[in-house]
Each structure stands twice: as structure tokens, then as C-alpha cells.
Amino acid sequence: MAGNKTAKRHALSTALKNLREEQGLTLRALAEKAGYEHAGTIQRWETGQRTPQLEDVGRLLDAMEVQGERREEVIAYANGTDEPRWLAITLPEQRAMLSALIDFQSTAKEIVAVSPLLIPGLLQSSEYIRALMVEGGVPADELGTRVAVRVGRRDVITRRNPANLTAIIGEAALRQVIGSREIMVGQLRYLNELGALPNVEIRVLPFTSGWHPALEGPFTLIEGEQPVVNLENRRSGLFLHEEADLELYRDAVRFMLGGEIERKRGEPGQGRKVAMSPAASAELIAEIANEMETTA
């Protein structure tokens, strides 16, 4: 089956390729193990030029002896690969979506994280992450692993040739105490440390900014090989990849930044600027940290 490459199809092709390479198999070797006459068939699946049927995915996973959660994740990718939107409700689907999100971010050129109530994940300190998870009811035996995974995702903005990150953060996220005031002071100081990186821009939406699209909820816009918008709530996750959906969220970013993304690219700016400048944002973050420190 051919067609435009959806977010789920991209995730499926990437997962199949990664599994094969992890096992040190060539395309020809995997084709022989799985009983396919032509290695080119698997190659087209791995590049997303064609989409394998569910039974073909199972056949490849059997040949590579993939079981457990990893198998469930890949099967989740293989269901509904051509649906216009990717909604993940079950635990295997949510694990699959998280793996795909990490992959999309790892190959991104630009990421815009809009977060009105919490510090965006890529900018969270280890202590803040742990406090979120403890207060959110994460089992103690999973805590260390899940914190490590979240911290590892930060490599997207700290590695060589990092993605450019624009974080649009609500003032409420800066003032909401997670864990303790000491943890929040550390988080706010860390936020300004990361904001000093040349590829990271932090913009605060002050309480006085009036209505803006972030009040409708958080979202992450990822621009790269596979442009997507990621939305999450307590029960599900959603990837949007159709151009009309992407433009809707790009318009939301333009509204909050006043068209500054276009001006950076030499295009006419549009929108109404409601977010503070990076310099003013850093000053406010430091001011709130100082307030919390003196009242801790």
C-alpha cells in the first residue's frame, strides 16, 4: 500500500529498521529468515514507500524474535497506519506514541513547546520530574527508570547539532509549586540556564496577556522530516500530521509570537505578540525564583 507518509507509518518504518539494525541483520538476511524472496520488499517498508500488512509485521517480528512490550508497540504502529490522525488510548498505544515522539524529536529541526501550566518536558530538572511523577502516582519501582528516560530526552537540545527549541510557557507554570519551593527554585534557575543556550528560546505568557491559544491547552509542534503536533491528556495522546491541522497550530504560535518565526526566515510577520521577549522572560523567571527563595 502506497500513499502519503503518516505519522504512524513513519513510526512503523523507523521501528522496523531499528529492530533489524539492533540485531545486526542485513536486509537480505532478514528476508531469508522471514521467508521473503526479495529484500527490496522489506527495504520499501523501512523507508515508508510501502506499508506492510499486519500479518507481514508479525512475520518480521517472529523472524527477529521480538516479544513483550516492544512487540506490542510495533503492532500498535501497524494498526491504522493510514488514519488521518493518530489517537492512542490503550497502554501499548501510548507506549508506542511515546517512542514515536522521542524519535520525531530526535530528528527535528525546530520544536515549539507550548505549556501554560507546567514546565515543558525538555526543560524540566531531574528533581522537578521526580516530584511530578511521585505526586502523579508513578509506582516506586518504575520511578528511577522513568525519570532517566525523561532526562535522556533532553539530549535533543544539548547534543551536537541540536534542535532549535522555542518554549512558550505560561506564568502559572512558573508559580505553581511542584514538590517544594526548593525544587521550584532549582527548576527556575535551571530554566534560565537552558534559556542561555543559543538554540533555546524561552518566552513567558504573563497573566496580563489576555486570551491566547495556549489557554486551550498545551501542545508540541515538531518540524522536521515528519512534521507533527502532539497533544496529551491523562487518558490519551494524539498526533496530528495533516497539513490543515499543522497550519492551525502554526497559526497559534504566530499569534503568540507576533509572527517572529516568519521574520527570522525573512518572511512577513503576522499575528499579535502576547509572549514576553526572551530577555524579559529571563528577568521574570529570576524574579519569581528570588521570591520563592526568600519565602522558602
Short mmCIF file of C-alpha atoms in Angstrom, two decimals:
data_model
loop_
_atom_site.label_atom_id
_atom_site.label_comp_id
_atom_site.label_asym_id
_atom_site.label_seq_id
_atom_site.Cartn_x
_atom_site.Cartn_y
_atom_site.Cartn_z
CA MET A 1 0.00 0.00 0.00
CA ALA A 2 1.44 3.35 -1.06
CA GLY A 3 0.48 6.89 -0.17
CA ASN A 4 1.47 9.87 1.90
CA LYS A 5 3.59 9.04 4.89
CA THR A 6 1.50 9.46 8.03
CA ALA A 7 2.99 9.88 11.49
CA LYS A 8 2.14 6.30 12.41
CA ARG A 9 3.55 4.92 9.16
CA HIS A 10 6.76 6.87 9.75
CA ALA A 11 6.98 5.40 13.26
CA LEU A 12 6.38 1.87 11.95
CA SER A 13 9.05 2.10 9.25
CA THR A 14 11.57 3.54 11.73
CA ALA A 15 10.83 0.85 14.32
CA LEU A 16 11.27 -1.99 11.83
CA LYS A 17 14.57 -0.58 10.62
CA ASN A 18 15.86 -0.02 14.17
CA LEU A 19 14.97 -3.56 15.22
CA ARG A 20 16.77 -5.07 12.25
CA GLU A 21 19.88 -2.95 12.78
CA GLU A 22 19.92 -3.69 16.53
CA GLN A 23 20.15 -7.39 15.66
CA GLY A 24 22.90 -6.82 13.11
CA LEU A 25 20.83 -8.20 10.25
CA THR A 26 21.15 -7.11 6.66
CA LEU A 27 18.04 -6.67 4.58
CA ARG A 28 18.86 -9.88 2.71
CA ALA A 29 19.45 -11.84 5.91
CA LEU A 30 16.12 -10.72 7.38
CA ALA A 31 14.31 -11.52 4.14
CA GLU A 32 15.73 -15.04 4.23
CA LYS A 33 14.77 -15.54 7.90
CA ALA A 34 11.24 -14.23 7.32
CA GLY A 35 10.79 -16.17 4.06
CA TYR A 36 10.61 -13.25 1.63
CA GLU A 37 12.07 -13.71 -1.83
CA HIS A 38 13.14 -10.08 -2.29
CA ALA A 39 14.97 -7.93 0.27
CA GLY A 40 13.65 -4.88 -1.57
CA THR A 41 10.21 -5.55 -0.15
CA ILE A 42 11.49 -5.03 3.39
CA GLN A 43 13.55 -2.05 2.30
CA ARG A 44 10.42 -0.32 0.95
CA TRP A 45 8.67 -0.97 4.26
CA GLU A 46 11.61 0.51 6.18
CA THR A 47 11.67 3.65 4.07
CA GLY A 48 7.90 4.10 4.27
CA GLN A 49 7.47 3.81 0.50
CA ARG A 50 5.08 0.95 1.16
CA THR A 51 3.18 -0.14 4.25
CA PRO A 52 3.28 -3.78 5.37
CA GLN A 53 0.09 -5.60 6.27
CA LEU A 54 -0.37 -6.54 9.91
CA GLU A 55 0.49 -10.17 9.15
CA ASP A 56 3.73 -9.06 7.46
CA VAL A 57 4.70 -7.09 10.57
CA GLY A 58 4.03 -10.15 12.71
CA ARG A 59 6.12 -12.26 10.35
CA LEU A 60 9.08 -9.88 10.62
CA LEU A 61 8.79 -9.71 14.41
CA ASP A 62 8.69 -13.51 14.60
CA ALA A 63 11.82 -13.72 12.44
CA MET A 64 13.59 -11.27 14.75
CA GLU A 65 12.15 -12.96 17.87
CA VAL A 66 10.71 -9.69 19.18
CA GLN A 67 8.37 -10.25 22.14
CA GLY A 68 6.89 -8.38 25.11
CA GLU A 69 6.32 -4.64 25.25
CA ARG A 70 8.49 -3.97 22.20
CA ARG A 71 6.32 -6.26 20.09
CA GLU A 72 3.14 -4.62 21.41
CA GLU A 73 4.48 -1.19 20.49
CA VAL A 74 5.30 -2.18 16.90
CA ILE A 75 1.93 -3.88 16.48
CA ALA A 76 0.31 -0.66 17.74
CA TYR A 77 2.13 1.22 14.96
CA ALA A 78 0.87 -1.28 12.37
CA ASN A 79 -2.82 -0.76 13.19
CA GLY A 80 -4.46 2.07 11.24
CA THR A 81 -1.33 3.40 9.59
CA ASP A 82 -3.31 5.47 7.08
CA GLU A 83 -5.73 7.11 9.51
CA PRO A 84 -5.69 10.94 9.24
CA ARG A 85 -4.96 11.27 12.97
CA TRP A 86 -3.21 9.01 15.46
CA LEU A 87 -5.10 8.60 18.74
CA ALA A 88 -3.51 6.46 21.45
CA ILE A 89 -5.74 5.28 24.30
CA THR A 90 -4.52 1.84 25.40
CA LEU A 91 -1.24 1.42 27.29
CA PRO A 92 0.58 -0.28 24.35
CA GLU A 93 -0.59 2.50 22.02
CA GLN A 94 0.58 5.16 24.49
CA ARG A 95 3.99 3.48 24.84
CA ALA A 96 4.22 3.35 21.06
CA MET A 97 3.31 7.02 20.80
CA LEU A 98 5.93 7.99 23.40
CA SER A 99 8.60 6.07 21.47
CA ALA A 100 7.49 7.81 18.28
CA LEU A 101 7.55 11.22 19.99
CA ILE A 102 11.12 10.65 21.12
CA ASP A 103 12.05 9.63 17.57
CA PHE A 104 10.34 12.66 15.99
CA GLN A 105 12.07 15.00 18.44
CA SER A 106 15.44 13.34 17.86
CA THR A 107 15.27 14.17 14.12
CA ALA A 108 13.56 17.56 14.50
CA LYS A 109 14.95 20.82 13.22
CA GLU A 110 12.61 23.01 15.25
CA ILE A 111 10.40 22.26 18.25
CA VAL A 112 7.83 24.61 19.71
CA ALA A 113 6.62 23.54 23.15
CA VAL A 114 3.56 25.42 24.38
CA SER A 115 2.91 24.74 28.05
CA PRO A 116 0.58 27.01 30.04
CA LEU A 117 0.55 25.11 33.37
CA LEU A 118 3.75 23.04 33.65
CA ILE A 119 7.41 23.47 32.68
CA PRO A 120 7.85 21.77 29.25
CA GLY A 121 9.34 18.27 29.44
CA LEU A 122 12.56 19.11 27.60
CA LEU A 123 13.31 21.86 30.15
CA GLN A 124 12.45 20.03 33.35
CA SER A 125 15.08 19.45 36.02
CA SER A 126 15.56 15.94 37.41
CA GLU A 127 14.08 16.97 40.78
CA TYR A 128 11.03 18.54 39.12
CA ILE A 129 10.48 15.41 37.01
CA ARG A 130 10.72 13.17 40.07
CA ALA A 131 8.30 15.36 42.03
CA LEU A 132 5.80 15.31 39.16
CA MET A 133 5.96 11.54 38.95
CA VAL A 134 5.77 10.94 42.70
CA GLU A 135 2.78 13.25 43.07
CA GLY A 136 1.25 11.74 39.93
CA GLY A 137 1.31 8.26 41.46
CA VAL A 138 4.08 6.58 39.46
CA PRO A 139 4.98 3.28 41.20
CA ALA A 140 8.21 3.48 43.20
CA ASP A 141 9.80 0.58 41.32
CA GLU A 142 9.33 2.42 37.99
CA LEU A 143 10.40 5.84 39.19
CA GLY A 144 14.15 5.67 38.53
CA THR A 145 13.76 4.31 35.01
CA ARG A 146 11.06 6.78 34.02
CA VAL A 147 13.00 9.76 35.37
CA ALA A 148 16.09 8.59 33.47
CA VAL A 149 14.11 8.27 30.24
CA ARG A 150 12.67 11.78 30.64
CA VAL A 151 16.10 13.24 31.40
CA GLY A 152 17.55 11.44 28.38
CA ARG A 153 15.10 13.19 26.09
CA ARG A 154 16.86 16.47 26.91
CA ASP A 155 19.70 15.37 24.62
CA VAL A 156 17.61 16.75 21.75
CA ILE A 157 18.60 20.29 22.75
CA THR A 158 22.02 19.70 24.36
CA ARG A 159 23.73 17.41 21.84
CA ARG A 160 25.92 18.47 18.94
CA ASN A 161 23.75 19.82 16.12
CA PRO A 162 20.74 20.19 18.44
CA ALA A 163 17.17 21.03 17.53
CA ASN A 164 16.07 24.63 17.97
CA LEU A 165 13.56 24.84 20.80
CA THR A 166 11.09 27.65 21.39
CA ALA A 167 9.32 27.18 24.73
CA ILE A 168 6.20 29.27 25.29
CA ILE A 169 5.42 28.95 28.99
CA GLY A 170 2.52 30.31 30.99
CA GLU A 171 3.35 32.40 34.04
CA ALA A 172 1.21 29.97 36.06
CA ALA A 173 3.73 27.20 35.31
CA LEU A 174 6.47 29.30 36.89
CA ARG A 175 4.50 29.94 40.06
CA GLN A 176 2.89 26.51 40.55
CA VAL A 177 4.86 24.78 43.30
CA ILE A 178 5.71 21.21 42.31
CA GLY A 179 7.31 19.14 45.09
CA SER A 180 8.54 22.05 47.20
CA ARG A 181 9.67 25.65 46.91
CA GLU A 182 13.29 24.48 46.95
CA ILE A 183 12.62 22.23 43.95
CA MET A 184 10.87 25.06 42.14
CA VAL A 185 13.73 27.49 42.79
CA GLY A 186 16.14 24.95 41.33
CA GLN A 187 13.84 24.40 38.36
CA LEU A 188 13.53 28.10 37.62
CA ARG A 189 17.30 28.63 37.86
CA TYR A 190 17.77 25.64 35.55
CA LEU A 191 15.23 27.10 33.13
CA ASN A 192 17.32 30.23 32.76
CA GLU A 193 20.49 28.15 32.34
CA LEU A 194 18.95 26.30 29.41
CA GLY A 195 17.49 29.53 28.06
CA ALA A 196 21.04 30.83 27.66
CA LEU A 197 21.79 28.12 25.08
CA PRO A 198 21.94 29.54 21.54
CA ASN A 199 19.34 27.06 20.27
CA VAL A 200 16.83 27.57 23.11
CA GLU A 201 14.41 30.47 23.36
CA ILE A 202 12.09 30.81 26.34
CA ARG A 203 9.07 33.09 26.10
CA VAL A 204 6.70 33.64 29.02
CA LEU A 205 2.98 34.30 28.62
CA PRO A 206 2.25 36.71 31.51
CA PHE A 207 -1.01 36.75 33.43
CA THR A 208 -1.72 40.13 31.80
CA SER A 209 -1.53 38.79 28.22
CA GLY A 210 -5.28 38.30 27.79
CA TRP A 211 -6.67 35.47 25.70
CA HIS A 212 -4.22 33.38 23.70
CA PRO A 213 -4.31 29.87 22.12
CA ALA A 214 -2.28 28.30 24.95
CA LEU A 215 -5.31 28.76 27.21
CA GLU A 216 -6.96 25.99 25.16
CA GLY A 217 -4.27 23.54 26.29
CA PRO A 218 -0.62 22.53 25.83
CA PHE A 219 0.80 21.24 22.56
CA THR A 220 4.14 20.46 20.95
CA LEU A 221 4.79 21.37 17.32
CA ILE A 222 7.66 19.38 15.80
CA GLU A 223 9.11 20.50 12.47
CA GLY A 224 11.42 18.06 10.73
CA GLU A 225 11.37 15.06 8.45
CA GLN A 226 7.91 14.21 9.81
CA PRO A 227 6.10 17.40 10.97
CA VAL A 228 3.59 16.61 13.72
CA VAL A 229 1.63 18.19 16.54
CA ASN A 230 1.47 16.21 19.78
CA LEU A 231 -1.38 16.63 22.27
CA GLU A 232 -1.67 14.76 25.55
CA ASN A 233 -4.08 14.36 28.44
CA ARG A 234 -4.44 11.90 31.32
CA ARG A 235 -6.13 9.18 29.25
CA SER A 236 -4.81 9.55 25.74
CA GLY A 237 -2.36 11.07 23.32
CA LEU A 238 -2.94 12.45 19.83
CA PHE A 239 -0.65 13.08 16.86
CA LEU A 240 -1.85 15.41 14.10
CA HIS A 241 0.06 15.34 10.82
CA GLU A 242 -2.29 16.63 8.11
CA GLU A 243 -1.29 19.99 6.68
CA ALA A 244 -4.53 21.72 7.69
CA ASP A 245 -4.02 20.63 11.31
CA LEU A 246 -0.36 21.65 11.29
CA GLU A 247 -1.21 25.10 9.95
CA LEU A 248 -3.83 25.61 12.66
CA TYR A 249 -1.16 25.16 15.33
CA ARG A 250 1.44 27.12 13.41
CA ASP A 251 -1.09 29.96 13.34
CA ALA A 252 -1.44 29.64 17.13
CA VAL A 253 2.33 30.03 17.52
CA ARG A 254 2.32 33.03 15.17
CA PHE A 255 -0.41 34.62 17.25
CA MET A 256 1.58 34.28 20.46
CA LEU A 257 4.93 35.33 18.99
CA GLY A 258 3.61 38.06 16.71
CA GLY A 259 4.98 36.50 13.55
CA GLU A 260 8.57 36.42 14.79
CA ILE A 261 9.13 32.93 13.35
CA GLU A 262 8.40 34.34 9.88
CA ARG A 263 10.63 37.35 10.44
CA LYS A 264 13.51 35.05 11.33
CA ARG A 265 13.03 33.36 7.98
CA GLY A 266 12.83 36.64 6.10
CA GLU A 267 9.07 36.39 5.61
CA PRO A 268 6.39 38.95 6.52
CA GLY A 269 5.44 38.70 10.20
CA GLN A 270 1.83 38.17 11.22
CA GLY A 271 -0.08 37.83 14.43
CA ARG A 272 -0.35 39.64 17.75
CA LYS A 273 2.61 39.34 20.08
CA VAL A 274 1.44 38.19 23.50
CA ALA A 275 4.57 36.41 24.74
CA MET A 276 7.34 38.32 26.51
CA SER A 277 10.75 38.68 24.88
CA PRO A 278 13.46 36.17 25.88
CA ALA A 279 15.25 38.84 27.93
CA ALA A 280 12.10 39.96 29.75
CA SER A 281 11.13 36.30 30.28
CA ALA A 282 14.50 35.54 31.88
CA GLU A 283 14.10 38.54 34.20
CA LEU A 284 10.65 37.40 35.30
CA ILE A 285 11.84 33.82 35.86
CA ALA A 286 14.74 35.07 38.02
CA GLU A 287 12.40 37.39 39.93
CA ILE A 288 9.97 34.56 40.74
CA ALA A 289 12.87 32.30 41.78
CA ASN A 290 14.15 35.02 44.14
CA GLU A 291 10.67 35.47 45.62
CA MET A 292 10.35 31.74 46.26
CA GLU A 293 13.83 31.52 47.71
CA THR A 294 13.17 34.23 50.27
CA THR A 295 9.86 32.66 51.35
CA ALA A 296 11.02 29.02 51.31
#
